[in-house]
Amino acid sequence: MKRVGKVAALAGLVALLATGCSGDEVLRFGWPVGVTEQADKMRWLWTWSVLAALVVGVIVWGLIFWSSAFHRKKKNQDPTELPRQFQYNVPLELFCVITPLVMVCVLFFFTATTESNVLDKKPDPDVTVNVTAFQWNWEFDYPNEAKDANGQVIRTVGSSSEIPLLVLPVGKTIQYNLRSTDVIHSFWVPEFHFKRDVFPYPEKNNQDSSFQNTIDRPGSFVGRCAELCGTYHAMMNFEVRALPDNLYRQYIQLRTQVNPATGAPNTAAEALGAMNCGELCSPQAVSTKPFNTDRTIR
């Protein structure tokens, strides 16, 4: 038995080291890396839930092994003799009922607490974005920012030839107000670990059509529609461009100015192109590309 135990421990150690995973990757237990504070809270719930399940599993496996190894039928035992019975052991039965109940209550408490934190909304967010979904693209408005040179709300609208860029600051509380102009869509950025359906007339559908998060690092993250909404549903992509706050402020300032070449306010692509800060300020999406609508391409 000692030899078998040593071999099993060695095999487990080799399997762990051979994966080449870091400690953080092991503790994530397959949970993908998120880019928001809310995603981190969900990851911690997942990690501790898996660890608790493993502890319970180890105890159960140990009891099974112990029973199998040390309570086998003896050679000289009477074949008609029954093993010791426990069906009227009140303390044992109470333990078997109360322990699972406590486990479920603890899991429910931490799940509800995490959900409450993820869905929590501050009364005065730093940035507000109105997200409008339509077949088959997106529009993003910044109602609380300065107006453009024409006195209109800063707005980015996607088209079949251009992926819309949702430019946002890092480290700020952002509120997303969701609405559809036609059918039900779904706002989903995989790195946010959060998805919410986008309804037409959400107030009439009694839907909570807004949520908040805080992006914790710069980058470009693809966004998608996650609700089957028609012919070109799979091509209904956008890109979140998370910038440091100083670059975000520069972007908003450029959106309020007129482009001398066009005589119109700067578009999202023109503003980012004028900033000249590498891939982070690329005027086109880098995480996805437009769908070619030319049906004769083949």
Coordinates of N, CA, C and O in Angstrom, one line a residue, residues 14 23 25 132 171 264:
V14 N 4.1 14.6 -11.3 CA 4.6 14.7 -12.7 C 3.5 15.3 -13.6 O 3.8 16.2 -14.4
G23 N 0.8 29.1 -11.1 CA -0.1 28.9 -10.0 C -1.4 29.6 -10.2 O -2.5 29.0 -9.9
E25 N -2.9 30.1 -13.1 CA -3.7 29.3 -14.1 C -4.3 28.1 -13.5 O -5.4 27.7 -13.8
T132 N -27.2 51.1 -28.8 CA -28.4 50.8 -29.6 C -28.0 49.7 -30.6 O -27.1 49.8 -31.4
G171 N -10.2 51.9 -15.7 CA -10.2 52.4 -14.3 C -11.4 53.3 -13.9 O -11.4 53.8 -12.8
A264 N -16.3 68.0 -41.5 CA -17.3 67.5 -40.5 C -16.5 67.0 -39.2 O -15.3 66.9 -39.2

